Structure formats: structure tokens, C-alpha cells
Coordinates of C-alpha atoms and ligand atoms in Angstrom, one line a residue:
M8 CA 5.2 -28.2 2.9
P9 CA 1.8 -28.7 2.9
A10 CA -0.5 -25.3 3.4
E11 CA -1.9 -26.6 6.6
T12 CA 1.5 -26.9 8.3
R13 CA 2.4 -23.2 7.8
R14 CA 1.0 -20.8 10.3
P15 CA -1.1 -18.2 9.5
L16 CA 0.1 -14.7 10.4
I17 CA -2.2 -11.6 10.4
S18 CA -0.6 -8.4 10.4
G19 CA -1.9 -5.0 11.2
N20 CA -0.3 -2.0 9.8
W21 CA -1.2 1.0 11.3
K22 CA 0.5 3.3 8.9
M23 CA 1.1 6.9 10.3
N24 CA -1.8 6.6 12.8
Q25 CA -2.3 6.3 16.4
N26 CA 0.2 8.1 18.8
H27 CA 1.8 6.3 21.6
Y28 CA -1.0 6.7 24.1
E29 CA -3.6 5.7 21.7
A30 CA -1.5 2.6 20.5
I31 CA -1.6 1.6 24.2
Q32 CA -5.2 1.8 24.0
V33 CA -5.4 -0.2 21.1
V34 CA -3.4 -3.1 22.3
Q35 CA -5.4 -3.1 25.5
K36 CA -8.7 -3.3 23.8
L37 CA -7.6 -6.1 21.6
T38 CA -6.0 -7.9 24.4
Y39 CA -9.7 -8.3 25.9
L40 CA -10.9 -9.2 22.4
V41 CA -8.6 -12.0 21.6
G42 CA -8.1 -14.9 23.7
K43 CA -5.1 -16.8 24.5
D44 CA -6.7 -19.8 22.1
D45 CA -6.9 -17.5 19.2
F46 CA -3.3 -17.7 19.3
E47 CA -3.0 -21.4 19.1
T48 CA -3.8 -21.2 15.4
V49 CA -2.3 -18.1 14.1
D50 CA 0.2 -15.5 14.6
V51 CA -0.7 -11.9 15.1
S52 CA 1.7 -8.9 14.5
L53 CA 1.3 -5.6 15.5
H54 CA 3.1 -2.8 13.1
P55 CA 2.9 0.6 15.1
P56 CA 4.5 4.0 14.0
F57 CA 8.5 4.0 15.2
T58 CA 7.7 6.5 17.9
D59 CA 5.1 3.7 19.6
I60 CA 7.2 0.7 19.4
R61 CA 8.8 1.1 22.9
S62 CA 5.5 1.6 24.5
V63 CA 3.8 -1.2 22.8
Q64 CA 6.8 -3.3 23.6
T65 CA 6.9 -2.5 27.2
L66 CA 3.0 -3.4 27.2
I67 CA 3.5 -6.9 25.5
E68 CA 6.2 -7.8 27.7
A69 CA 4.7 -6.9 31.1
D70 CA 1.2 -8.7 30.4
D71 CA 3.2 -11.6 28.7
L72 CA 1.0 -10.7 25.5
R73 CA 1.2 -13.2 22.4
F74 CA 1.2 -10.3 19.9
A75 CA 4.3 -9.9 18.0
L76 CA 5.8 -6.7 17.7
G77 CA 6.3 -5.3 14.1
A78 CA 7.8 -2.3 12.3
Q79 CA 6.8 -0.4 9.2
N80 CA 10.1 0.0 7.4
C81 CA 13.8 0.2 8.3
H82 CA 17.2 1.2 6.8
S83 CA 19.3 -1.0 5.1
E84 CA 22.4 0.1 7.0
D85 CA 23.0 -1.0 10.6
K86 CA 24.4 2.7 11.5
G87 CA 25.9 5.9 10.1
A88 CA 25.2 9.1 8.4
F89 CA 21.4 8.7 7.6
T90 CA 19.8 11.3 9.4
G91 CA 16.2 10.5 10.1
E92 CA 16.4 6.7 9.5
V93 CA 15.9 3.8 11.9
S94 CA 18.3 1.1 11.8
P95 CA 17.3 -2.4 11.9
V96 CA 19.6 -3.1 14.9
F97 CA 17.5 -0.6 17.0
L98 CA 14.4 -2.7 16.1
Q99 CA 15.9 -5.8 17.0
K100 CA 16.7 -4.3 20.4
L101 CA 13.4 -3.7 20.7
N102 CA 12.3 -7.1 20.3
V103 CA 10.6 -6.4 16.9
S104 CA 10.0 -9.7 15.1
Y105 CA 8.8 -8.6 11.9
V106 CA 9.7 -5.4 9.5
I107 CA 7.5 -4.8 6.6
V108 CA 9.6 -4.0 3.7
G109 CA 8.7 -2.3 0.3
H110 CA 5.2 -1.3 1.3
S111 CA 3.6 0.2 -1.9
E112 CA 3.3 3.4 -0.2
R113 CA 7.3 3.1 0.5
R114 CA 7.9 2.5 -3.3
E115 CA 5.2 5.0 -4.6
L116 CA 5.7 7.8 -2.2
F117 CA 9.1 7.7 -1.1
G118 CA 10.8 6.3 -4.4
E119 CA 11.9 2.8 -2.8
T120 CA 13.4 0.8 -5.7
D121 CA 13.7 -3.1 -6.2
A122 CA 17.5 -2.6 -5.2
M123 CA 16.4 -1.0 -1.9
V124 CA 14.0 -3.5 -1.1
R125 CA 16.7 -6.3 -1.7
D126 CA 19.0 -4.4 0.9
K127 CA 16.3 -4.2 3.4
V128 CA 15.2 -7.7 3.3
A129 CA 19.1 -8.6 3.7
A130 CA 19.3 -6.3 6.7
V131 CA 16.1 -7.2 8.3
L132 CA 17.5 -10.9 8.0
R133 CA 21.0 -10.0 9.2
N134 CA 19.5 -8.6 12.2
K135 CA 17.5 -11.9 12.9
M136 CA 14.3 -10.5 12.4
T137 CA 11.5 -11.3 9.6
P138 CA 11.0 -9.2 6.5
I139 CA 7.1 -8.9 5.2
V140 CA 8.2 -8.3 1.4
C141 CA 5.3 -6.4 0.0
V142 CA 4.6 -6.8 -3.9
G143 CA 1.6 -5.8 -5.9
E144 CA 0.7 -4.2 -9.2
T145 CA -1.0 -0.8 -10.2
L146 CA -4.5 -0.6 -11.7
E147 CA -2.8 0.1 -14.9
E148 CA -0.5 -2.9 -14.7
R149 CA -3.3 -5.1 -14.0
E150 CA -5.4 -3.9 -16.9
A151 CA -2.5 -4.2 -19.2
G152 CA -2.2 -7.9 -18.1
T153 CA 1.2 -7.3 -16.5
T154 CA 0.4 -8.4 -13.1
M155 CA 2.4 -11.5 -13.2
D156 CA 5.5 -10.1 -14.6
K157 CA 5.6 -7.0 -12.1
V158 CA 5.1 -9.3 -8.9
T159 CA 7.6 -11.8 -10.2
K160 CA 10.0 -9.4 -10.9
Q161 CA 9.6 -7.9 -7.4
V162 CA 9.9 -11.1 -5.5
R163 CA 13.1 -12.2 -7.8
A164 CA 14.8 -8.6 -6.7
A165 CA 13.7 -9.4 -2.9
L166 CA 15.2 -12.9 -3.0
E167 CA 18.4 -11.7 -4.9
G168 CA 21.1 -12.7 -2.2
C169 CA 19.0 -14.9 -0.2
S170 CA 19.7 -18.7 0.7
P171 CA 17.1 -20.9 0.2
A172 CA 16.7 -21.3 4.1
Q173 CA 16.5 -17.4 4.1
A174 CA 13.8 -17.4 1.3
G175 CA 11.7 -19.9 3.0
S176 CA 11.6 -17.8 6.3
L177 CA 10.2 -14.9 4.5
V178 CA 6.7 -13.4 4.5
V179 CA 5.6 -12.0 1.1
A180 CA 2.5 -9.9 1.3
Y181 CA 0.6 -9.6 -2.1
E182 CA -0.9 -6.4 -1.9
P183 CA -2.6 -5.2 -5.3
I184 CA -2.0 -1.6 -5.2
W185 CA -5.4 -0.5 -6.3
A186 CA -6.9 -2.4 -3.4
I187 CA -4.9 -0.6 -0.5
G188 CA -7.2 1.8 1.2
T189 CA -9.8 2.0 -1.3
G190 CA -12.4 -0.4 -0.1
R191 CA -11.7 -2.5 -3.2
T192 CA -10.4 -6.3 -2.6
A193 CA -9.1 -8.7 -5.2
T194 CA -11.6 -11.7 -5.5
A195 CA -10.2 -14.8 -3.4
S196 CA -9.4 -16.6 -6.8
D197 CA -7.2 -13.6 -8.2
A198 CA -5.5 -13.3 -4.8
Q199 CA -4.9 -17.3 -5.0
E200 CA -3.6 -17.1 -8.6
V201 CA -1.0 -14.5 -8.0
C202 CA -0.1 -16.1 -4.5
A203 CA 0.7 -19.4 -6.0
A204 CA 2.5 -17.7 -8.8
I205 CA 4.6 -16.1 -6.2
R206 CA 5.2 -19.6 -4.5
S207 CA 6.4 -20.9 -7.9
T208 CA 8.8 -17.9 -8.0
V209 CA 10.4 -19.0 -4.7
A210 CA 10.5 -22.6 -5.8
S211 CA 12.5 -21.6 -9.3
L212 CA 14.6 -19.0 -7.5
A213 CA 15.3 -20.8 -4.0
S214 CA 14.0 -24.6 -3.5
A215 CA 10.8 -26.5 -3.5
E216 CA 11.2 -26.7 0.5
A217 CA 11.3 -22.9 0.7
A218 CA 8.5 -22.5 -1.6
G219 CA 6.6 -24.6 0.8
A220 CA 7.8 -23.0 3.7
V221 CA 7.1 -19.3 2.7
R222 CA 4.5 -17.4 4.1
I223 CA 2.3 -15.5 1.7
Q224 CA -0.2 -12.8 2.9
Y225 CA -2.9 -11.0 1.0
G226 CA -3.2 -7.0 1.7
G227 CA -5.9 -4.8 0.3
S228 CA -9.1 -3.6 2.1
V229 CA -9.2 -6.8 3.8
K230 CA -12.1 -6.8 6.2
A231 CA -13.8 -9.4 8.6
G232 CA -16.4 -10.0 5.9
T233 CA -13.8 -10.9 3.2
I234 CA -11.0 -12.5 5.3
K235 CA -12.4 -16.2 5.5
E236 CA -12.8 -16.6 1.9
L237 CA -9.2 -15.3 1.4
M238 CA -7.8 -17.8 3.9
A239 CA -9.4 -20.7 2.4
Q240 CA -7.2 -20.2 -0.7
P241 CA -4.5 -22.8 -0.5
D242 CA -1.6 -20.2 -1.3
V243 CA -2.9 -17.6 1.1
D244 CA -1.4 -17.7 4.5
G245 CA -2.3 -14.7 6.3
A246 CA -3.3 -11.0 5.5
L247 CA -1.7 -7.6 5.7
V248 CA -4.3 -5.5 7.1
G249 CA -4.4 -1.5 7.1
G250 CA -7.3 0.4 8.0
A251 CA -9.2 -2.6 9.7
S252 CA -6.6 -2.8 12.1
L253 CA -7.1 0.2 13.7
D254 CA -10.6 -0.6 15.1
P255 CA -9.8 -3.4 17.8
E256 CA -13.4 -5.2 17.1
E257 CA -12.9 -5.3 13.5
F258 CA -9.3 -6.6 13.5
A259 CA -10.5 -9.0 16.3
R260 CA -13.0 -10.5 14.2
I261 CA -10.4 -10.7 11.3
I262 CA -7.9 -12.8 13.8
Q263 CA -10.7 -14.7 14.8
Y264 CA -11.7 -15.5 11.0
R265 CA -12.2 -19.3 11.9
L266 CA -15.0 -18.3 14.1
H267 CA -17.3 -16.3 11.8
E268 CA -19.2 -16.8 8.8
P269 CA -18.6 -14.0 6.3
S270 CA -22.3 -13.0 6.6
E271 CA -22.0 -12.6 10.4
A272 CA -18.5 -10.7 10.3
Ligands
PEP329 C1 -1.9 -2.3 3.9 O1 -1.7 -0.9 4.5 O2 -1.0 -2.9 3.6 C2 -3.2 -2.2 3.7 C3 -3.2 -3.3 2.7 O3 -4.3 -1.5 3.7 P1 -5.5 -1.4 3.8 O4 -6.1 -2.6 4.4 O5 -6.2 -0.4 4.4 O6 -6.1 -1.5 2.5

């Protein structure tokens, strides 16, 4: 599948920010800023904290908004004695479409392993949602020249047990850990190089068709001023945006990257 047939996906990861009242305000502001036309060319998912999801769902459905609902994590089992965890079944019941899996903050701060990420990918797919699987290297790994090894290993683990069709339905977010929340961004050509390697890994593990279909996002301090050049790369199909997605005006400009030159963003 050529790059221009993959629909770009811009995702806003609010992390542990915005209570459910604030979340409603952010979505309402975004609704004024992002017009129906914008959604003709781009998919947009919003990933509020769990406690906000029902409120955001109600607003999206009541006003027939085109934002897709997302979650930031889920458990790999559908039910059971897992105090404090959230079942993928519950998310599916709230009409969640995308679930972030293996965000580097989950991996680094909460000990999520490649095997846990693999099981979560399976759980999200089993419940008819789309995983956004995060992969990426630390600064030490980049400086040691092991970026490709790390990222390939993470993709390999995440795809274990996926059929070629499932592999093609995934979203993979390449997020260099040193670029998350730091204001540092990978250059567009570095992002392209790693995203291309991710696509080749999907081709070798699944199929050429799956590799052509899988959507690959870049994430790491994306701003309105940097998005356009990133999106011009042939293997970058979208962005996972943290900090900048909390500001409706900045996030709207990211969504509307086609309309703005980097200098005016
Ligand atoms: C993220 O939360 O995945 C992220 C990339 O954050 P930021 O855009 O703030 O770097």
C-alpha cells in the first residue's frame, strides 16, 4: 500500500492531566478549532485519563464529533482479580477505538516488559480495538548505536501471535524516549529512518501487505512547528502528541498541519 493511501492518525495523549471537567472543556475548544473538513484527510484520537473517558464519550456521541476515543493503557486480561486495573472489555463498551500499549512511561516507570506489551496487544485486538504500540530507544541506546536493535526487538515482541491481517491493522508509534516531554525532537530524517525500519520489520514478520497497511506514528515533543516536516516523510503516517495536545490551539494546528507552513506554526 503506498504512503498516500494510509490515513494519517494524529493522537493526543493527555497522560495524567485534565480531570473530567477540564477534559470536556478541551474537547469543546478543539471542536471550535477543528472543522469537519479537517477530518476528511486525517484521523484524530484523544486519549484522556480513564476517569474522563465516559464524559468524553458522552460529548463525542451527543454532538456527533469526529474525534476517535482513545485510552492510555489497559490490562491484558478481560476480567479477574487484578485490583486497580482496567479491562479492555470495559474500554470497548465505552466505544474506545484506540488503546496506547507499552508507552515508554509504562515500560520505564511501571515495569512493563515486551511480553506484557505482546499480551496487551492481543487483548486490545481481541476486543476489536486498535493498539497504538509504542517503541523507542533511550539516549544511551541511541548513543551506543543500538536504536534499530532495540526498536526491532520491541516490534518483534509486539507482533508475536498476530496474524498478517492483525499486524497490518496496528498503529506503531516510534517514540525515542529522550525526545518525550523534553522539547528535543528527532530530526525528520532520523524519524524516517527508524519508521522505515519498523515497516521492513513488519514486512519480514507478517507480509508485504501488512507492512504497507500498518500506520507508523512519530512521537516526541511534536509541535505545530515540527509536524509538517515529519508528516512529509514517506514512512511517517501520523504523530503521538503529549504535551502539545493539552493546548487546544496548538493541537488544532498540529491536526491542520497541511494548512500551515512550519515558520507560521
Ligand atoms: C507522549 O506522551 O507520547 C509524548 C510523545 O509526549 P510529548 O509530545 O510531550 O513529548
